[in-house]
PDB file of C-alpha atoms in Angstrom:
ATOM      1  CA  UNK A  29      91.162  11.899  87.455  1.00  0.00           C
ATOM      2  CA  UNK A  30      87.383  11.571  87.412  1.00  0.00           C
ATOM      3  CA  UNK A  31      86.556   7.968  86.515  1.00  0.00           C
ATOM      4  CA  UNK A  32      83.266   6.129  85.978  1.00  0.00           C
ATOM      5  CA  UNK A  33      83.097   2.347  86.301  1.00  0.00           C
ATOM      6  CA  UNK A  34      80.736   0.149  84.314  1.00  0.00           C
ATOM      7  CA  UNK A  35      80.961  -3.142  86.171  1.00  0.00           C
ATOM      8  CA  UNK A  36      81.329  -4.134  89.805  1.00  0.00           C
ATOM      9  CA  UNK A  37      82.839  -7.617  89.660  1.00  0.00           C
ATOM     10  CA  UNK A  38      86.137  -8.908  91.010  1.00  0.00           C
ATOM     11  CA  UNK A  39      88.435  -6.955  88.705  1.00  0.00           C
ATOM     12  CA  UNK A  40      86.372  -3.776  88.912  1.00  0.00           C
ATOM     13  CA  UNK A  41      86.221  -3.951  92.713  1.00  0.00           C
ATOM     14  CA  UNK A  42      89.988  -4.271  93.098  1.00  0.00           C
ATOM     15  CA  UNK A  43      90.727  -1.727  90.361  1.00  0.00           C
ATOM     16  CA  UNK A  44      88.288   0.945  91.547  1.00  0.00           C
ATOM     17  CA  UNK A  45      89.402   0.603  95.161  1.00  0.00           C
ATOM     18  CA  UNK A  46      93.072   0.938  94.194  1.00  0.00           C
ATOM     19  CA  UNK A  47      92.348   3.996  92.041  1.00  0.00           C
ATOM     20  CA  UNK A  48      90.354   5.600  94.832  1.00  0.00           C
ATOM     21  CA  UNK A  49      93.193   5.004  97.285  1.00  0.00           C
ATOM     22  CA  UNK A  50      95.604   6.534  94.758  1.00  0.00           C
ATOM     23  CA  UNK A  51      93.600   9.772  94.796  1.00  0.00           C
ATOM     24  CA  UNK A  52      91.342   9.381  91.772  1.00  0.00           C
ATOM     25  CA  UNK A  53      87.654  10.244  92.023  1.00  0.00           C
ATOM     26  CA  UNK A  54      85.332   7.355  91.256  1.00  0.00           C
ATOM     27  CA  UNK A  55      82.353   9.434  90.194  1.00  0.00           C
ATOM     28  CA  UNK A  56      79.864   6.600  89.693  1.00  0.00           C
ATOM     29  CA  UNK A  57      79.544   2.823  89.515  1.00  0.00           C
ATOM     30  CA  UNK A  58      77.135   0.987  87.218  1.00  0.00           C
ATOM     31  CA  UNK A  59      76.195  -2.675  87.526  1.00  0.00           C
ATOM     32  CA  UNK A  60      73.392  -4.776  86.108  1.00  0.00           C
ATOM     33  CA  UNK A  61      72.213  -5.333  89.690  1.00  0.00           C
ATOM     34  CA  UNK A  62      71.822  -2.468  92.122  1.00  0.00           C
ATOM     35  CA  UNK A  63      73.176  -4.514  95.034  1.00  0.00           C
ATOM     36  CA  UNK A  64      76.494  -5.040  93.240  1.00  0.00           C
ATOM     37  CA  UNK A  65      76.759  -1.382  92.240  1.00  0.00           C
ATOM     38  CA  UNK A  66      76.029  -0.261  95.796  1.00  0.00           C
ATOM     39  CA  UNK A  67      78.568  -2.696  97.237  1.00  0.00           C
ATOM     40  CA  UNK A  68      81.425  -1.214  95.228  1.00  0.00           C
ATOM     41  CA  UNK A  69      80.146   2.364  95.483  1.00  0.00           C
ATOM     42  CA  UNK A  70      80.276   2.166  99.286  1.00  0.00           C
ATOM     43  CA  UNK A  71      83.928   1.124  99.158  1.00  0.00           C
ATOM     44  CA  UNK A  72      84.972   4.066  96.979  1.00  0.00           C
ATOM     45  CA  UNK A  73      82.558   6.775  98.175  1.00  0.00           C
ATOM     46  CA  UNK A  74      80.681   6.895  94.906  1.00  0.00           C
ATOM     47  CA  UNK A  75      77.197   6.977  93.452  1.00  0.00           C
ATOM     48  CA  UNK A  76      75.634   3.659  92.420  1.00  0.00           C
ATOM     49  CA  UNK A  77      73.191   2.898  89.628  1.00  0.00           C
ATOM     50  CA  UNK A  78      71.754   0.034  87.595  1.00  0.00           C
ATOM     51  CA  UNK A  79      70.749   2.453  84.817  1.00  0.00           C
ATOM     52  CA  UNK A  80      73.518   3.295  82.325  1.00  0.00           C
ATOM     53  CA  UNK A  81      71.602   6.341  81.137  1.00  0.00           C
ATOM     54  CA  UNK A  82      71.859   7.951  84.566  1.00  0.00           C
ATOM     55  CA  UNK A  83      75.660   7.855  84.638  1.00  0.00           C
ATOM     56  CA  UNK A  84      77.559  11.146  84.260  1.00  0.00           C
ATOM     57  CA  UNK A  85      77.949  12.269  80.685  1.00  0.00           C
ATOM     58  CA  UNK A  86      81.510  13.485  81.208  1.00  0.00           C
ATOM     59  CA  UNK A  87      84.557  11.989  82.928  1.00  0.00           C
ATOM     60  CA  UNK A  88      88.262  11.655  82.273  1.00  0.00           C
ATOM     61  CA  UNK A  89      87.647   7.977  81.553  1.00  0.00           C
ATOM     62  CA  UNK A  90      84.833   5.433  81.497  1.00  0.00           C
ATOM     63  CA  UNK A  91      86.270   2.052  82.469  1.00  0.00           C
ATOM     64  CA  UNK A  92      84.210  -0.912  81.277  1.00  0.00           C
ATOM     65  CA  UNK A  93      84.899  -4.032  83.317  1.00  0.00           C
ATOM     66  CA  UNK A  94      82.175  -6.556  82.547  1.00  0.00           C
ATOM     67  CA  UNK A  95      82.006 -10.112  81.203  1.00  0.00           C
ATOM     68  CA  UNK A  96      83.533 -10.437  77.752  1.00  0.00           C
ATOM     69  CA  UNK A  97      80.258 -11.438  76.104  1.00  0.00           C
ATOM     70  CA  UNK A  98      78.529  -8.340  77.518  1.00  0.00           C
ATOM     71  CA  UNK A  99      81.281  -5.861  76.718  1.00  0.00           C
ATOM     72  CA  UNK A 100      80.108  -4.712  73.281  1.00  0.00           C
ATOM     73  CA  UNK A 101      76.518  -4.267  74.448  1.00  0.00           C
ATOM     74  CA  UNK A 102      77.468  -2.276  77.557  1.00  0.00           C
ATOM     75  CA  UNK A 103      79.923  -0.139  75.570  1.00  0.00           C
ATOM     76  CA  UNK A 104      77.298   0.636  72.952  1.00  0.00           C
ATOM     77  CA  UNK A 105      74.744   1.762  75.530  1.00  0.00           C
ATOM     78  CA  UNK A 106      77.345   3.716  77.479  1.00  0.00           C
ATOM     79  CA  UNK A 107      78.432   5.631  74.369  1.00  0.00           C
ATOM     80  CA  UNK A 108      74.968   7.133  73.798  1.00  0.00           C
ATOM     81  CA  UNK A 109      75.265  10.845  74.524  1.00  0.00           C
ATOM     82  CA  UNK A 110      78.949  10.484  75.386  1.00  0.00           C
ATOM     83  CA  UNK A 111      80.449  10.276  71.905  1.00  0.00           C
ATOM     84  CA  UNK A 112      83.506  12.407  72.723  1.00  0.00           C
ATOM     85  CA  UNK A 113      84.506  10.612  75.933  1.00  0.00           C
ATOM     86  CA  UNK A 114      87.289   8.107  76.650  1.00  0.00           C
ATOM     87  CA  UNK A 115      86.178   4.466  76.944  1.00  0.00           C
ATOM     88  CA  UNK A 116      88.600   1.807  78.181  1.00  0.00           C
ATOM     89  CA  UNK A 117      87.824  -1.873  78.616  1.00  0.00           C
ATOM     90  CA  UNK A 118      89.808  -4.235  80.860  1.00  0.00           C
ATOM     91  CA  UNK A 119      89.627  -7.552  79.011  1.00  0.00           C
ATOM     92  CA  UNK A 120      92.668  -9.527  77.963  1.00  0.00           C
ATOM     93  CA  UNK A 121      90.838 -11.596  75.361  1.00  0.00           C
ATOM     94  CA  UNK A 122      88.644  -9.017  73.592  1.00  0.00           C
ATOM     95  CA  UNK A 123      89.997  -6.688  70.861  1.00  0.00           C
ATOM     96  CA  UNK A 124      90.054  -2.952  71.411  1.00  0.00           C
ATOM     97  CA  UNK A 125      87.433  -2.531  68.677  1.00  0.00           C
ATOM     98  CA  UNK A 126      84.821  -4.173  70.916  1.00  0.00           C
ATOM     99  CA  UNK A 127      84.398  -0.834  72.666  1.00  0.00           C
ATOM    100  CA  UNK A 128      83.134   0.593  69.371  1.00  0.00           C
ATOM    101  CA  UNK A 129      84.235   3.370  67.085  1.00  0.00           C
ATOM    102  CA  UNK A 130      82.746   6.346  68.916  1.00  0.00           C
ATOM    103  CA  UNK A 131      84.799   8.590  71.131  1.00  0.00           C
ATOM    104  CA  UNK A 132      88.328   7.727  72.166  1.00  0.00           C
ATOM    105  CA  UNK A 133      88.490   4.031  72.956  1.00  0.00           C
ATOM    106  CA  UNK A 134      91.144   1.688  74.229  1.00  0.00           C
ATOM    107  CA  UNK A 135      92.224  -1.006  76.661  1.00  0.00           C
ATOM    108  CA  UNK A 136      93.727  -1.012  80.129  1.00  0.00           C
ATOM    109  CA  UNK A 137      94.456  -4.633  81.046  1.00  0.00           C
ATOM    110  CA  UNK A 138      95.972  -5.483  84.442  1.00  0.00           C
ATOM    111  CA  UNK A 139      97.583  -8.923  84.244  1.00  0.00           C
ATOM    112  CA  UNK A 140      96.457 -10.455  87.524  1.00  0.00           C
ATOM    113  CA  UNK A 141      93.874 -12.765  89.045  1.00  0.00           C
ATOM    114  CA  UNK A 142      91.298 -11.085  91.257  1.00  0.00           C
ATOM    115  CA  UNK A 143      88.879 -11.963  94.027  1.00  0.00           C
ATOM    116  CA  UNK A 144      86.734  -9.770  96.239  1.00  0.00           C
ATOM    117  CA  UNK A 145      88.155 -11.456  99.340  1.00  0.00           C
ATOM    118  CA  UNK A 146      91.752 -10.311  98.714  1.00  0.00           C
ATOM    119  CA  UNK A 147      92.966  -6.831  97.804  1.00  0.00           C
ATOM    120  CA  UNK A 148      95.670  -6.869  95.136  1.00  0.00           C
ATOM    121  CA  UNK A 149      98.872  -4.828  95.380  1.00  0.00           C
ATOM    122  CA  UNK A 150      98.756  -3.097  91.997  1.00  0.00           C
ATOM    123  CA  UNK A 151     102.315  -1.805  92.317  1.00  0.00           C
ATOM    124  CA  UNK A 152     103.420  -5.329  91.347  1.00  0.00           C
ATOM    125  CA  UNK A 153     100.910  -5.762  88.507  1.00  0.00           C
ATOM    126  CA  UNK A 154     101.940  -5.310  84.847  1.00  0.00           C
ATOM    127  CA  UNK A 155      99.480  -3.214  82.829  1.00  0.00           C
ATOM    128  CA  UNK A 156      99.035  -3.581  79.071  1.00  0.00           C
ATOM    129  CA  UNK A 157      97.398  -0.664  77.310  1.00  0.00           C
ATOM    130  CA  UNK A 158      96.192   0.241  73.839  1.00  0.00           C
ATOM    131  CA  UNK A 159      94.440   3.270  72.392  1.00  0.00           C
ATOM    132  CA  UNK A 160      92.567   4.145  69.231  1.00  0.00           C
ATOM    133  CA  UNK A 161      94.312   7.518  69.324  1.00  0.00           C
ATOM    134  CA  UNK A 162      96.707   9.538  71.451  1.00  0.00           C
ATOM    135  CA  UNK A 163      93.924  10.756  73.753  1.00  0.00           C
ATOM    136  CA  UNK A 164      92.752   7.258  74.680  1.00  0.00           C
ATOM    137  CA  UNK A 165      96.269   5.878  75.009  1.00  0.00           C
ATOM    138  CA  UNK A 166      97.390   8.741  77.243  1.00  0.00           C
ATOM    139  CA  UNK A 167      94.338   8.323  79.475  1.00  0.00           C
ATOM    140  CA  UNK A 168      95.095   4.603  79.812  1.00  0.00           C
ATOM    141  CA  UNK A 169      98.764   5.306  80.503  1.00  0.00           C
ATOM    142  CA  UNK A 170      97.993   7.974  83.097  1.00  0.00           C
ATOM    143  CA  UNK A 171      95.634   5.687  84.998  1.00  0.00           C
ATOM    144  CA  UNK A 172      97.952   2.676  84.825  1.00  0.00           C
ATOM    145  CA  UNK A 173     101.110   4.551  85.860  1.00  0.00           C
ATOM    146  CA  UNK A 174      99.322   5.966  88.893  1.00  0.00           C
ATOM    147  CA  UNK A 175      99.248   2.390  90.226  1.00  0.00           C
ATOM    148  CA  UNK A 176     102.197   0.572  88.640  1.00  0.00           C
ATOM    149  CA  UNK A 177     105.578   1.253  87.063  1.00  0.00           C
ATOM    150  CA  UNK A 178     105.130  -1.726  84.723  1.00  0.00           C
ATOM    151  CA  UNK A 179     103.050  -0.285  81.877  1.00  0.00           C
ATOM    152  CA  UNK A 180     103.429  -1.398  78.277  1.00  0.00           C
ATOM    153  CA  UNK A 181     101.604  -0.713  75.011  1.00  0.00           C
ATOM    154  CA  UNK A 182     100.408  -3.972  73.448  1.00  0.00           C
ATOM    155  CA  UNK A 183      98.245  -4.497  70.378  1.00  0.00           C
ATOM    156  CA  UNK A 184      95.042  -6.549  70.600  1.00  0.00           C
ATOM    157  CA  UNK A 185      96.417  -9.599  68.762  1.00  0.00           C
ATOM    158  CA  UNK A 186      99.417  -9.834  71.081  1.00  0.00           C
ATOM    159  CA  UNK A 187      97.270  -9.207  74.153  1.00  0.00           C
ATOM    160  CA  UNK A 188      95.125 -12.222  73.219  1.00  0.00           C
ATOM    161  CA  UNK A 189      98.266 -14.390  73.207  1.00  0.00           C
ATOM    162  CA  UNK A 190      99.255 -12.900  76.564  1.00  0.00           C
ATOM    163  CA  UNK A 191      95.827 -13.794  77.922  1.00  0.00           C
ATOM    164  CA  UNK A 192      96.222 -17.338  76.598  1.00  0.00           C
ATOM    165  CA  UNK A 193      99.555 -17.636  78.397  1.00  0.00           C
ATOM    166  CA  UNK A 194      97.899 -16.346  81.579  1.00  0.00           C
ATOM    167  CA  UNK A 195      95.216 -19.038  81.324  1.00  0.00           C
ATOM    168  CA  UNK A 196      97.923 -21.716  81.239  1.00  0.00           C
ATOM    169  CA  UNK A 197      99.928 -20.138  84.072  1.00  0.00           C
ATOM    170  CA  UNK A 198      97.027 -19.260  86.357  1.00  0.00           C
ATOM    171  CA  UNK A 199      93.695 -20.896  85.566  1.00  0.00           C
ATOM    172  CA  UNK A 200      95.041 -24.287  84.543  1.00  0.00           C
ATOM    173  CA  UNK A 201      97.512 -24.357  87.439  1.00  0.00           C
ATOM    174  CA  UNK A 202      94.733 -23.559  89.888  1.00  0.00           C
ATOM    175  CA  UNK A 203      92.607 -26.322  88.379  1.00  0.00           C
ATOM    176  CA  UNK A 204      95.484 -28.727  88.998  1.00  0.00           C
ATOM    177  CA  UNK A 205      95.420 -27.615  92.641  1.00  0.00           C
ATOM    178  CA  UNK A 206      91.725 -28.500  92.772  1.00  0.00           C
ATOM    179  CA  UNK A 207      92.405 -31.924  91.236  1.00  0.00           C
ATOM    180  CA  UNK A 208      95.241 -32.485  93.714  1.00  0.00           C
ATOM    181  CA  UNK A 209      92.885 -31.648  96.573  1.00  0.00           C
ATOM    182  CA  UNK A 210      90.476 -34.341  95.353  1.00  0.00           C
ATOM    183  CA  UNK A 211      93.279 -36.923  95.186  1.00  0.00           C
ATOM    184  CA  UNK A 212      94.386 -36.028  98.720  1.00  0.00           C
ATOM    185  CA  UNK A 213      90.832 -36.293  99.984  1.00  0.00           C
ATOM    186  CA  UNK A 214      90.788 -39.986  99.128  1.00  0.00           C
ATOM    187  CA  UNK A 215      93.497 -40.656 101.710  1.00  0.00           C
ATOM    188  CA  UNK A 216      92.216 -38.228 104.342  1.00  0.00           C
ATOM    189  CA  UNK A 217      94.790 -35.490 103.783  1.00  0.00           C
ATOM    190  CA  UNK A 218      94.041 -31.781 103.392  1.00  0.00           C
ATOM    191  CA  UNK A 219      95.343 -29.476 100.701  1.00  0.00           C
ATOM    192  CA  UNK A 220      97.557 -27.477 103.073  1.00  0.00           C
ATOM    193  CA  UNK A 221     100.180 -30.272 103.064  1.00  0.00           C
ATOM    194  CA  UNK A 222     101.000 -29.195  99.481  1.00  0.00           C
ATOM    195  CA  UNK A 223     101.466 -25.492 100.242  1.00  0.00           C
ATOM    196  CA  UNK A 224     105.223 -25.607 100.981  1.00  0.00           C
ATOM    197  CA  UNK A 225     105.718 -27.533  97.728  1.00  0.00           C
ATOM    198  CA  UNK A 226     103.622 -25.027  95.776  1.00  0.00           C
ATOM    199  CA  UNK A 227     105.436 -22.077  97.358  1.00  0.00           C
ATOM    200  CA  UNK A 228     108.871 -23.487  96.483  1.00  0.00           C
ATOM    201  CA  UNK A 229     107.809 -24.321  92.919  1.00  0.00           C
ATOM    202  CA  UNK A 230     106.547 -20.773  92.449  1.00  0.00           C
ATOM    203  CA  UNK A 231     109.648 -19.254  94.034  1.00  0.00           C
ATOM    204  CA  UNK A 232     111.942 -21.184  91.705  1.00  0.00           C
ATOM    205  CA  UNK A 233     110.536 -19.659  88.520  1.00  0.00           C
ATOM    206  CA  UNK A 234     111.465 -16.218  89.827  1.00  0.00           C
ATOM    207  CA  UNK A 235     115.094 -17.268  89.400  1.00  0.00           C
ATOM    208  CA  UNK A 236     115.149 -19.873  86.635  1.00  0.00           C
ATOM    209  CA  UNK A 237     113.180 -20.747  83.533  1.00  0.00           C
ATOM    210  CA  UNK A 238     110.117 -22.984  83.932  1.00  0.00           C
ATOM    211  CA  UNK A 239     111.910 -25.611  81.832  1.00  0.00           C
ATOM    212  CA  UNK A 240     114.914 -25.682  84.174  1.00  0.00           C
ATOM    213  CA  UNK A 241     112.626 -25.747  87.211  1.00  0.00           C
ATOM    214  CA  UNK A 242     110.682 -28.773  85.970  1.00  0.00           C
ATOM    215  CA  UNK A 243     111.099 -31.956  88.026  1.00  0.00           C
ATOM    216  CA  UNK A 244     109.163 -35.185  88.434  1.00  0.00           C
ATOM    217  CA  UNK A 245     108.772 -38.526  86.636  1.00  0.00           C
ATOM    218  CA  UNK A 246     107.469 -37.035  83.378  1.00  0.00           C
ATOM    219  CA  UNK A 247     110.724 -35.174  82.630  1.00  0.00           C
ATOM    220  CA  UNK A 248     112.619 -38.440  82.206  1.00  0.00           C
ATOM    221  CA  UNK A 249     109.399 -40.336  81.433  1.00  0.00           C
ATOM    222  CA  UNK A 250     109.822 -42.858  84.221  1.00  0.00           C
ATOM    223  CA  UNK A 251     107.268 -45.382  82.977  1.00  0.00           C
ATOM    224  CA  UNK A 252     107.200 -47.417  86.197  1.00  0.00           C
ATOM    225  CA  UNK A 253     106.090 -44.403  88.236  1.00  0.00           C
ATOM    226  CA  UNK A 254     103.774 -43.055  85.541  1.00  0.00           C
ATOM    227  CA  UNK A 255     101.996 -46.406  85.057  1.00  0.00           C
ATOM    228  CA  UNK A 256     101.614 -46.791  88.835  1.00  0.00           C
ATOM    229  CA  UNK A 257     100.020 -43.348  89.040  1.00  0.00           C
ATOM    230  CA  UNK A 258      97.725 -44.128  86.121  1.00  0.00           C
ATOM    231  CA  UNK A 259      96.636 -47.323  87.885  1.00  0.00           C
ATOM    232  CA  UNK A 260      95.729 -45.303  90.998  1.00  0.00           C
ATOM    233  CA  UNK A 261      93.464 -43.232  88.749  1.00  0.00           C
ATOM    234  CA  UNK A 262      91.769 -46.215  87.118  1.00  0.00           C
ATOM    235  CA  UNK A 263      88.454 -45.361  88.811  1.00  0.00           C
ATOM    236  CA  UNK A 264      88.508 -41.851  87.273  1.00  0.00           C
ATOM    237  CA  UNK A 265      89.177 -42.153  83.514  1.00  0.00           C
ATOM    238  CA  UNK A 266      88.933 -38.415  82.896  1.00  0.00           C
ATOM    239  CA  UNK A 267      91.528 -37.558  85.545  1.00  0.00           C
ATOM    240  CA  UNK A 268      93.665 -40.449  84.349  1.00  0.00           C
ATOM    241  CA  UNK A 269      93.574 -39.007  80.823  1.00  0.00           C
ATOM    242  CA  UNK A 270      94.559 -35.559  82.120  1.00  0.00           C
ATOM    243  CA  UNK A 271      97.489 -37.074  84.020  1.00  0.00           C
ATOM    244  CA  UNK A 272      98.672 -39.062  81.010  1.00  0.00           C
ATOM    245  CA  UNK A 273      98.404 -36.159  78.576  1.00  0.00           C
ATOM    246  CA  UNK A 274     100.196 -33.753  80.909  1.00  0.00           C
ATOM    247  CA  UNK A 275     102.970 -36.286  81.450  1.00  0.00           C
ATOM    248  CA  UNK A 276     103.455 -36.678  77.706  1.00  0.00           C
ATOM    249  CA  UNK A 277     103.367 -32.907  77.216  1.00  0.00           C
ATOM    250  CA  UNK A 278     105.997 -32.320  79.904  1.00  0.00           C
ATOM    251  CA  UNK A 279     108.306 -34.938  78.422  1.00  0.00           C
ATOM    252  CA  UNK A 280     107.859 -33.739  74.849  1.00  0.00           C
ATOM    253  CA  UNK A 281     108.443 -30.093  75.783  1.00  0.00           C
ATOM    254  CA  UNK A 282     111.532 -30.994  77.776  1.00  0.00           C
ATOM    255  CA  UNK A 283     112.921 -33.066  74.898  1.00  0.00           C
ATOM    256  CA  UNK A 284     112.108 -30.430  72.292  1.00  0.00           C
ATOM    257  CA  UNK A 285     113.783 -27.603  74.178  1.00  0.00           C
TER     258      UNK A 285
END
């Protein structure tokens, strides 16, 4: 397929590179800054531009992968002169309607975390798609299935809940890693000592529910351990509050379920 990318960030870089390697033609890459557009364009053998108006007027799909608060604006400018084209955005949190009402519009959302330093294996990534009509939905499905066998239609309201779950599972967990690294730093240890623990914790939830995998003092609400930990955090009230609230949440969830 002939695909145009609006956006050259972390998701767009991984997505465009994977599509190019799968045999699709990335016809052009737009970014607000020319340096970013050129960086991605070089990887996929494409044309680069910082002018939306200079993008091709026809393609099998225009994939819009920009910040959520810029999505509607970029989609509106991209649609000028391309009213009959297929426009797909990649956001988990933004409704399909953000792309506008012109043309065939939809969503192609890969559920994964991305960085430019690591190339993602899309064959393991679930895709969630949505289309305003059969044309948009089929374009999204065709693109997604060229990379992954895990493709599912999901309405905007349900995709927002999925994105919320992903924030808990990914973003909040990673933030806890960062907090753990700060705690370790106070006793001269480096974060790598936690990696075997993190790897085993992650491996367990491939085979059991997160509830059954949960361990630690908060499950049984061991107050002696919890109070001792809170005392260690007395010089950092914010982190102490996070620890206390998470401990209560773990215990309450375990009791409720």
